[in-house]
PDB file of C-alpha atoms and ligand atoms in Angstrom:
ATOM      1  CA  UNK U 215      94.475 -10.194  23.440  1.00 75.00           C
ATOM      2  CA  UNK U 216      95.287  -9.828  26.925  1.00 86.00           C
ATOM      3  CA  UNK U 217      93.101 -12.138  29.116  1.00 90.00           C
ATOM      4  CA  UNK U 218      93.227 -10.011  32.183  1.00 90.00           C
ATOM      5  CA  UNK U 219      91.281  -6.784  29.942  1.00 91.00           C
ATOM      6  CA  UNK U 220      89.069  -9.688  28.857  1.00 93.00           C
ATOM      7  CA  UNK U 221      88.250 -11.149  32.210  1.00 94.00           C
ATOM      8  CA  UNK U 222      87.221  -7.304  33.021  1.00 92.00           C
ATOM      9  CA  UNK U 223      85.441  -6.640  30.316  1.00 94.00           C
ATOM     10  CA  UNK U 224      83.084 -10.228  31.043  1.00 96.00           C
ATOM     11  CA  UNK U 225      82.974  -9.338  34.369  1.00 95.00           C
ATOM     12  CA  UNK U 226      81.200  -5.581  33.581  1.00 96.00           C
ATOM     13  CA  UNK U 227      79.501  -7.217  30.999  1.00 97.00           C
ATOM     14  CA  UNK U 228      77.752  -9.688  33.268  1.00 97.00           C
ATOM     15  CA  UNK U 229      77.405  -6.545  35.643  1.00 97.00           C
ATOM     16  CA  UNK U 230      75.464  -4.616  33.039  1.00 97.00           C
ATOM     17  CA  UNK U 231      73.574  -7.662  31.082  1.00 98.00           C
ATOM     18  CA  UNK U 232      72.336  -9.679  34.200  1.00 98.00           C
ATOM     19  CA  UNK U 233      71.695  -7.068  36.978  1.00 98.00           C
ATOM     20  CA  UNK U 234      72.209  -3.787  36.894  1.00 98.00           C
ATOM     21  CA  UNK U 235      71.793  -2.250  33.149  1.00 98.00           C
ATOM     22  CA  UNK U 236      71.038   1.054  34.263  1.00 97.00           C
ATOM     23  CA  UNK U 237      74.883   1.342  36.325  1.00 96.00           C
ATOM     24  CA  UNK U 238      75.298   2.842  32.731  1.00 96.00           C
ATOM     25  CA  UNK U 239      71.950   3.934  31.538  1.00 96.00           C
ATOM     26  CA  UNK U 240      71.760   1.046  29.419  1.00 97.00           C
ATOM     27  CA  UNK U 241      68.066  -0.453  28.531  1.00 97.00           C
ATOM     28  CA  UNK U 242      67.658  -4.059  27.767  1.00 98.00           C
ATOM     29  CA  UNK U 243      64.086  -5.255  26.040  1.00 98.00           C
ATOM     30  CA  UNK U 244      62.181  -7.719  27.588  1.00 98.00           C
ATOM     31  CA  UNK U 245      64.640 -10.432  25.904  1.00 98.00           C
ATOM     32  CA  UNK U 246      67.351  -8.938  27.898  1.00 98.00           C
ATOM     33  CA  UNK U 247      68.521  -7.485  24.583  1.00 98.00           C
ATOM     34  CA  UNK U 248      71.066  -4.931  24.448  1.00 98.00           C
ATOM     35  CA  UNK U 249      71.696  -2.869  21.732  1.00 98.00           C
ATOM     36  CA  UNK U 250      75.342  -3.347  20.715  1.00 98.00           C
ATOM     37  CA  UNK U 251      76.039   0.391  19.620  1.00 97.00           C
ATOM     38  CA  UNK U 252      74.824   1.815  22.218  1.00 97.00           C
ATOM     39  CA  UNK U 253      76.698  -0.900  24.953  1.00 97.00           C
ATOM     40  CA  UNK U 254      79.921   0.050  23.696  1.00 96.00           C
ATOM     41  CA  UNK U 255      79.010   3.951  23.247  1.00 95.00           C
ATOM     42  CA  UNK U 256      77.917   3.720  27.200  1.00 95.00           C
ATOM     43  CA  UNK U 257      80.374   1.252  28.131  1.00 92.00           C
ATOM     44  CA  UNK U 258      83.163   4.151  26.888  1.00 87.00           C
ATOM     45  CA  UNK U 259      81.235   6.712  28.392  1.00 86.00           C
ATOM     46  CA  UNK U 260      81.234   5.463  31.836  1.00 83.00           C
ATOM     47  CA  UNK U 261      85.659   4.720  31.468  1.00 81.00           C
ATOM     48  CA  UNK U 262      85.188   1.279  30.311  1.00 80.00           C
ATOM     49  CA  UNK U 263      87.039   0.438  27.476  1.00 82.00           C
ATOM     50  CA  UNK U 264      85.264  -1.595  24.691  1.00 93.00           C
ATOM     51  CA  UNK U 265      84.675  -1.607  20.939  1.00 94.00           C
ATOM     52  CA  UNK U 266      83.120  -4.184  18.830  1.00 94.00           C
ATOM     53  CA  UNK U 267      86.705  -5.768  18.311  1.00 95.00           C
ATOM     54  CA  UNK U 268      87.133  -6.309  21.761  1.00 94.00           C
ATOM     55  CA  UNK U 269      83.386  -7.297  22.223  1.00 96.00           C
ATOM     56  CA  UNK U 270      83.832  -9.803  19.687  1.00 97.00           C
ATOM     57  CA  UNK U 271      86.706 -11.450  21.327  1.00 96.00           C
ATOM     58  CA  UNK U 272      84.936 -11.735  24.369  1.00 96.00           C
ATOM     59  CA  UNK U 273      82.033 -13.243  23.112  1.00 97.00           C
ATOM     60  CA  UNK U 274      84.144 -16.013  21.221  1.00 97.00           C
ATOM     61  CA  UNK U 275      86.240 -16.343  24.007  1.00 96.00           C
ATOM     62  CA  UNK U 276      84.597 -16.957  27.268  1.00 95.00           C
ATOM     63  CA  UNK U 277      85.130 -19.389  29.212  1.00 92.00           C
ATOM     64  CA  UNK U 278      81.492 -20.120  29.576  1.00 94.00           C
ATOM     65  CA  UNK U 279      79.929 -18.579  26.452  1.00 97.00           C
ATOM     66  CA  UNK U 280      78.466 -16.271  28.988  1.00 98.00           C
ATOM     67  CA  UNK U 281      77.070 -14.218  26.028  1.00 98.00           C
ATOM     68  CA  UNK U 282      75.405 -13.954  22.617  1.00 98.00           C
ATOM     69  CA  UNK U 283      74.844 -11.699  19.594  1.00 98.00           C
ATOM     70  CA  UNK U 284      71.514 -11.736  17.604  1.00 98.00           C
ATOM     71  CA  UNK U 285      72.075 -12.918  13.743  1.00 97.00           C
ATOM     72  CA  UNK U 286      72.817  -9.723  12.716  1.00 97.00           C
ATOM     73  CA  UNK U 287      75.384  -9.156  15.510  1.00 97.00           C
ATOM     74  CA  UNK U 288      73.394  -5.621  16.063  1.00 98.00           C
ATOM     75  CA  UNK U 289      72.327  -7.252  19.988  1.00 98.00           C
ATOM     76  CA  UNK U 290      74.148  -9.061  22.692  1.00 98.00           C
ATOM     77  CA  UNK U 291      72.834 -10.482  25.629  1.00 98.00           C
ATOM     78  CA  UNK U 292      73.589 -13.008  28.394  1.00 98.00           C
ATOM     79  CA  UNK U 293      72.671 -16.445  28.107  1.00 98.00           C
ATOM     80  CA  UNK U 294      72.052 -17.283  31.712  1.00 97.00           C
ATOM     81  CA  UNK U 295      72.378 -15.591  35.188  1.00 97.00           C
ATOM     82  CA  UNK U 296      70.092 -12.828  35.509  1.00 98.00           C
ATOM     83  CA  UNK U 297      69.147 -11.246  38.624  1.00 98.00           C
ATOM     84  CA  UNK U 298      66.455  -8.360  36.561  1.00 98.00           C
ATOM     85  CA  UNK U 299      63.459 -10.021  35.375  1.00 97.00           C
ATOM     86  CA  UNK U 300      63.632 -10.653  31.475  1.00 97.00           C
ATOM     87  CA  UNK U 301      62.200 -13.461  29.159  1.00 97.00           C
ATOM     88  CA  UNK U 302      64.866 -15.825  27.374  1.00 97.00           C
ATOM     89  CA  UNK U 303      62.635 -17.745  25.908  1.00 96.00           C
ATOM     90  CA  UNK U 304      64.683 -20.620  26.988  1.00 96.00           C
ATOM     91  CA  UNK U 305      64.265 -24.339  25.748  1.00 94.00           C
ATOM     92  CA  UNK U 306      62.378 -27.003  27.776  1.00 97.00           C
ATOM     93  CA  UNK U 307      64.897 -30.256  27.650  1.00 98.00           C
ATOM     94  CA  UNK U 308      65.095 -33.492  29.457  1.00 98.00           C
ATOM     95  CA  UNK U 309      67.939 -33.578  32.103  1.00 98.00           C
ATOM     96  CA  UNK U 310      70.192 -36.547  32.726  1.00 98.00           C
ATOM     97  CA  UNK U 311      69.482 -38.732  35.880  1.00 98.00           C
ATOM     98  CA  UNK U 312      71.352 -36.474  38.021  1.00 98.00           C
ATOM     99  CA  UNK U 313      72.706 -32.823  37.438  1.00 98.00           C
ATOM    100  CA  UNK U 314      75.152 -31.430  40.522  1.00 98.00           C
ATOM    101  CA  UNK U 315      75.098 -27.944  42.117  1.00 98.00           C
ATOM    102  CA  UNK U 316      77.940 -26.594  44.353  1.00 98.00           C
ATOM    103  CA  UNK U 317      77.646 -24.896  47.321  1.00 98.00           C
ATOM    104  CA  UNK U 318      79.361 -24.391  50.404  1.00 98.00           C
ATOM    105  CA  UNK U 319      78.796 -25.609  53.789  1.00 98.00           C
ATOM    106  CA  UNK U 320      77.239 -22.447  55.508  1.00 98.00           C
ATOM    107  CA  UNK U 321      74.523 -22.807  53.409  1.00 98.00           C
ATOM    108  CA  UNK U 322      73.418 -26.285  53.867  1.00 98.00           C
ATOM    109  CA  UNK U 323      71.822 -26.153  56.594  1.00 98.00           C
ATOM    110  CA  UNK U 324      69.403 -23.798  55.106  1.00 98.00           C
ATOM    111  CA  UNK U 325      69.640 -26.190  51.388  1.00 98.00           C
ATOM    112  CA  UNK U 326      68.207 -28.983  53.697  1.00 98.00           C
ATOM    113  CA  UNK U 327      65.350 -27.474  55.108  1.00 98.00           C
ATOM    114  CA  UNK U 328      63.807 -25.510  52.032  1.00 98.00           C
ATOM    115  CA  UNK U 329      65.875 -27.129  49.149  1.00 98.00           C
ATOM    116  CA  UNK U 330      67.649 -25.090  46.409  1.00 98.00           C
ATOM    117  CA  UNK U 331      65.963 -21.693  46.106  1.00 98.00           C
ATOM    118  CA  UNK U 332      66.885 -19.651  43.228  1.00 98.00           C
ATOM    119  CA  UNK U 333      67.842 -16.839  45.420  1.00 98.00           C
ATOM    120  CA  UNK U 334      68.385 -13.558  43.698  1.00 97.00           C
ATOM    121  CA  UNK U 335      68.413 -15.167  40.286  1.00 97.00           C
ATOM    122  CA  UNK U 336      65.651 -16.011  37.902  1.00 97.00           C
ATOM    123  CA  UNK U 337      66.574 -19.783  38.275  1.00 98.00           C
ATOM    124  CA  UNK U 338      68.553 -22.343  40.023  1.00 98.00           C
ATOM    125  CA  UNK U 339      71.415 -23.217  38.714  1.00 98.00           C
ATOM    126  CA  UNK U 340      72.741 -26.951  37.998  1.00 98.00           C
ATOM    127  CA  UNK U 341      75.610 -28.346  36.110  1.00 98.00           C
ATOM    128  CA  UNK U 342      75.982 -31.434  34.210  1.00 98.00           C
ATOM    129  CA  UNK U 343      79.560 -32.517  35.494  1.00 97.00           C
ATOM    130  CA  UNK U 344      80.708 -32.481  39.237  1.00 98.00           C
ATOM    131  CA  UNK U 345      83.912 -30.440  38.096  1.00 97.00           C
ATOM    132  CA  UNK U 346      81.890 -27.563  36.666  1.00 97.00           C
ATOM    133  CA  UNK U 347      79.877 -27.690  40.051  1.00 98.00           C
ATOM    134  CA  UNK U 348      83.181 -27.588  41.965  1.00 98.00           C
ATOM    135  CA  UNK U 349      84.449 -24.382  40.207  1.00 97.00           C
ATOM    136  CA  UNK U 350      80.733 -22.789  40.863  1.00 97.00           C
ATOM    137  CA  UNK U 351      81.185 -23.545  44.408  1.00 98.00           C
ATOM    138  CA  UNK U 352      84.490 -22.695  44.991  1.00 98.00           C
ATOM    139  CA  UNK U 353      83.219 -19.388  43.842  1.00 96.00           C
ATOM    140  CA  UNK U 354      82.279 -19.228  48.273  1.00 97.00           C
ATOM    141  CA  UNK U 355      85.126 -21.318  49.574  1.00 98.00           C
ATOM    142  CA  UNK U 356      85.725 -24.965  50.076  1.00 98.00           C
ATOM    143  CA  UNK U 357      82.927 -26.422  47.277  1.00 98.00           C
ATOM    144  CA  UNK U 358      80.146 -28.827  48.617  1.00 98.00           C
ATOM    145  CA  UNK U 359      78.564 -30.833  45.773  1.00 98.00           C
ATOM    146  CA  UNK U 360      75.095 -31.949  45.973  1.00 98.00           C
ATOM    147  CA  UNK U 361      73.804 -34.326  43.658  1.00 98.00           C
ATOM    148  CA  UNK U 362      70.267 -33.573  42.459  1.00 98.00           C
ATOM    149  CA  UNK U 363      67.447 -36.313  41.342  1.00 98.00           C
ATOM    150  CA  UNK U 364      66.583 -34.490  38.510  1.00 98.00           C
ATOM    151  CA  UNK U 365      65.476 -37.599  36.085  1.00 98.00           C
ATOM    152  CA  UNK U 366      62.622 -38.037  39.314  1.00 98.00           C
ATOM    153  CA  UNK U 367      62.060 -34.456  39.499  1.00 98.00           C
ATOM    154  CA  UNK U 368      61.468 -34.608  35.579  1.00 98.00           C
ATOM    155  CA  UNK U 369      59.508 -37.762  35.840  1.00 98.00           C
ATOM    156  CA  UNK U 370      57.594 -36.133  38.893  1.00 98.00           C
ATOM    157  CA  UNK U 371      56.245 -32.868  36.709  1.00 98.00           C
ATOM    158  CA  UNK U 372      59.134 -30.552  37.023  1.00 98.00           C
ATOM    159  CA  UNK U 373      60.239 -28.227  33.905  1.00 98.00           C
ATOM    160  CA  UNK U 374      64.073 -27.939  33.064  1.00 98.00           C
ATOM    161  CA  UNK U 375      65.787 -25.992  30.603  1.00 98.00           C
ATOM    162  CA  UNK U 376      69.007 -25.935  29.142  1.00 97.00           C
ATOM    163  CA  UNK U 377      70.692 -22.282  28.328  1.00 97.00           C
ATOM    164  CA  UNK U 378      72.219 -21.304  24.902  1.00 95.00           C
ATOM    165  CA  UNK U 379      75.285 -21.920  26.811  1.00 96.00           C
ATOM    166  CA  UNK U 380      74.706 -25.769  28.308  1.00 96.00           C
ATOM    167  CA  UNK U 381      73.668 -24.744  31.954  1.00 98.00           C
ATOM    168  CA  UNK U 382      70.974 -26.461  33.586  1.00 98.00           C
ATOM    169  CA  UNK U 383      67.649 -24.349  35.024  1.00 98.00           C
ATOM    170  CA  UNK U 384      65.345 -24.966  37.187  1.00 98.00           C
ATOM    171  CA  UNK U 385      62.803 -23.300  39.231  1.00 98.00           C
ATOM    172  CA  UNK U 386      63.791 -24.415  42.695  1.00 98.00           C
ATOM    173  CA  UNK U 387      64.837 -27.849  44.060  1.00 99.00           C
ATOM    174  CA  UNK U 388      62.992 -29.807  46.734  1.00 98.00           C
ATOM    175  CA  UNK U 389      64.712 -31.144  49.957  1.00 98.00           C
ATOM    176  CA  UNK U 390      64.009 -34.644  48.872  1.00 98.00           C
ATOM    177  CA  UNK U 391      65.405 -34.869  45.201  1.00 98.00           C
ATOM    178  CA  UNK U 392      68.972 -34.122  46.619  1.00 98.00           C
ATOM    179  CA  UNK U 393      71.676 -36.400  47.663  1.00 98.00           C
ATOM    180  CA  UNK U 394      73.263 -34.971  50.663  1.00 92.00           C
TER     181      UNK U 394
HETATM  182  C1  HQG B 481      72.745 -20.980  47.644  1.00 97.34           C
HETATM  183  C2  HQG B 481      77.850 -18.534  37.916  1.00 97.34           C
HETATM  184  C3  HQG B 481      70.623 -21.089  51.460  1.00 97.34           C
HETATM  185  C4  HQG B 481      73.344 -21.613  46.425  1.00 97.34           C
HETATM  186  C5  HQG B 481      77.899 -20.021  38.158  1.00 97.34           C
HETATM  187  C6  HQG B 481      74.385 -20.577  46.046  1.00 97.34           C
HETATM  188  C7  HQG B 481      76.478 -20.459  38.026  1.00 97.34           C
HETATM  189  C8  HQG B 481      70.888 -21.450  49.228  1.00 97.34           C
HETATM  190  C9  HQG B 481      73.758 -19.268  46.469  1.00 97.34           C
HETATM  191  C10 HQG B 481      75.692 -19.216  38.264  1.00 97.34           C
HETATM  192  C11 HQG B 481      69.606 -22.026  49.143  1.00 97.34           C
HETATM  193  C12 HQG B 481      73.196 -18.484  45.302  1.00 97.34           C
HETATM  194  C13 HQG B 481      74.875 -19.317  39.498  1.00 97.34           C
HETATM  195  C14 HQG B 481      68.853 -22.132  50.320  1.00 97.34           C
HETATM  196  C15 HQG B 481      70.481 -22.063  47.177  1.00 97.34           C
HETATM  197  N1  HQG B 481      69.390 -21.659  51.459  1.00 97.34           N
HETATM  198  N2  HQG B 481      71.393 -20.983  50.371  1.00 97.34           N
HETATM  199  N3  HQG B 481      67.629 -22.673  50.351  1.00 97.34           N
HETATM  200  N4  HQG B 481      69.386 -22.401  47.862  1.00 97.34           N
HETATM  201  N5  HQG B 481      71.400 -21.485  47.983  1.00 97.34           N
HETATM  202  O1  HQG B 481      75.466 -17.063  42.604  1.00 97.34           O
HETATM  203  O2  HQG B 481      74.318 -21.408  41.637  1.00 97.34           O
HETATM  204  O3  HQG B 481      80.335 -17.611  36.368  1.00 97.34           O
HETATM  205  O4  HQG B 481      72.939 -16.910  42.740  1.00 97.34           O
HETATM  206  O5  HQG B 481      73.912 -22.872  46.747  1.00 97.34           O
HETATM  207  O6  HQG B 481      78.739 -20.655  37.259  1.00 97.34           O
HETATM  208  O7  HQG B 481      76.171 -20.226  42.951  1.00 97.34           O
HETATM  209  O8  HQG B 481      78.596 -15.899  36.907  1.00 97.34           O
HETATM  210  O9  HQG B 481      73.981 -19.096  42.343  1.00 97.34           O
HETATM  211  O10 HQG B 481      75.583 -20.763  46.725  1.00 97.34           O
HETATM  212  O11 HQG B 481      76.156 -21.018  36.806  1.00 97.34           O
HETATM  213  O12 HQG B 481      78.615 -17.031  34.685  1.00 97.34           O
HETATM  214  O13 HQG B 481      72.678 -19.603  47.337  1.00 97.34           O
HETATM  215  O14 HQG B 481      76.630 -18.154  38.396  1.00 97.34           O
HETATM  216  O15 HQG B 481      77.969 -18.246  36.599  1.00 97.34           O
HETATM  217  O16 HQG B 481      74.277 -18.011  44.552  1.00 97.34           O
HETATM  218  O17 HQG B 481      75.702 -19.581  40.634  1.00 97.34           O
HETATM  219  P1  HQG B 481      74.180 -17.668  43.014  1.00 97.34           P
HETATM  220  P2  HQG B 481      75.080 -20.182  41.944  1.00 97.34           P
HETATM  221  P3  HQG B 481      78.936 -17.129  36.103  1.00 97.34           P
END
C-alpha cells in the first residue's frame, strides 16, 4: 500500500466523517454513522478513489485509529474530532493526575484568561503523554505543552472520557487546573 494514497484517503475521510459530510452528500446518523456502501459509492463519485480494500487498510492502519467499523463492518465512523454535532456515546473514565495538551504560543494568551475552550470541536482535546501533545501542537508551529490538573478537575466534579481510540475529552479546561 502506498502511504502517501493512505494519508489522503484519512485526511478526506476525517474531512467527510468529522465536519463536513455533505462536501459529498453523505448523511451520518446521530452516531456519526456512515454507511460504508454508500461512503465509497460517493467517495468515487466525487474523484476520490476508495473501495472497501483500501478502506480497510486505512482503518487498520492509522496512525491514530482515527476510525471504526460497526461489527458487521456495514458502518464506519470517526472515533474522535468532530466539528458537526453527533452523539458517540463515549465512555466516562478516570484520567491520570495530569493529561498534556499542545498548543502554540499565539494562543496562550487567550488559554490563560478563559482556559482551554473546545473551540470548533465537540470537546477539548488532551493526551496522555507529552510526545503525543508535542506532535498535536506542532500541528501550528513551535509546540507549547501545558500540563493539565486533571486528577483535581476529576476530584473537583468534572466528567472525562476516553475515545475508542485512547484520546482524552473534556468539556473545557479552567485557567486554574493548568500548569503554565
Ligand atoms: C486552541 C488532532 C485560544 C487549542 C489532534 C488548539 C487532536 C485556544 C486550537 C485533535 C483556547 C483548537 C484536536 C482558548 C484552546 N483561546 N485558543 N481559550 N482553547 N485553544 O484542532 O486540540 O490528527 O480544534 O490549543 O491530534 O489542536 O486530526 O484542537 O490549538 O487530538 O486526528 O485552539 O485533532 O487529531 O484546535 O486538536 P483543534 P487540537 P487528528
Amino acid at each position: 500500500m502506498n502511504e502517501k494514497i493512505a494519508k489522503s484517503i484519512s485526511k478526506f475521510l476525517s474531512l467527510v466523517l468529522r465536519h463536513s459530510p455533505e462536501t459529498i452528500n453523505l448523511k451520518l446518523d446521530e452516531n456519526g454513522w456512515a454507511d460504508v456502501e454508500e461512503l465509497i459509492a460517493k467517495c468515487s463519485k466525487n474523484g476520490n478513489t476508495l473501495n472497501s480494500e483500501l478502506l480497510d487498510y486505512v482503518v487498520e492502519n492509522n496512525d491514530k485509529k482515527r476510525f471504526a467499523f460497526n461489527e458487521d463492518k456495514t458502518k464506519i465512523r470517526a472515533s474522535q474530532g468532530h466539528s458537526i454535532s453527533v452523539e458517540l456515546n463515549l465512555n466516562e473514565a478516570e484520567p491520570s493526575e495530569f493529561l498534556y495538551h499542545g498548543t502554540v504560543g499565539k494562543f496562550m494568551e487567550s488559554i490563560k484568561k478563559e482556559g482551554l475552550q473546545k473551540m470548533s470541536r465537540q470537546h477539548v482535546h488532551l493526551s496522555q503523554d507529552r510526545e503525543t501533545a508535542i506532535k498535536v501542537g506542532g500541528r501550528r508551529g513551535t509546540p507549547q505543552i501545558l500540563s493539565v490538573r486533571s486528577g483535581a478537575m476529576h476530584r473537583d466534579g468534572f466528567k472525562f472520557y476516553l475515545s475508542e481510540n485512547n484520546v482524552w475529552l473534556t468539556d473545557a479546561v479552567p485557567a486554574k487546573y493548568i500548569e503554565f
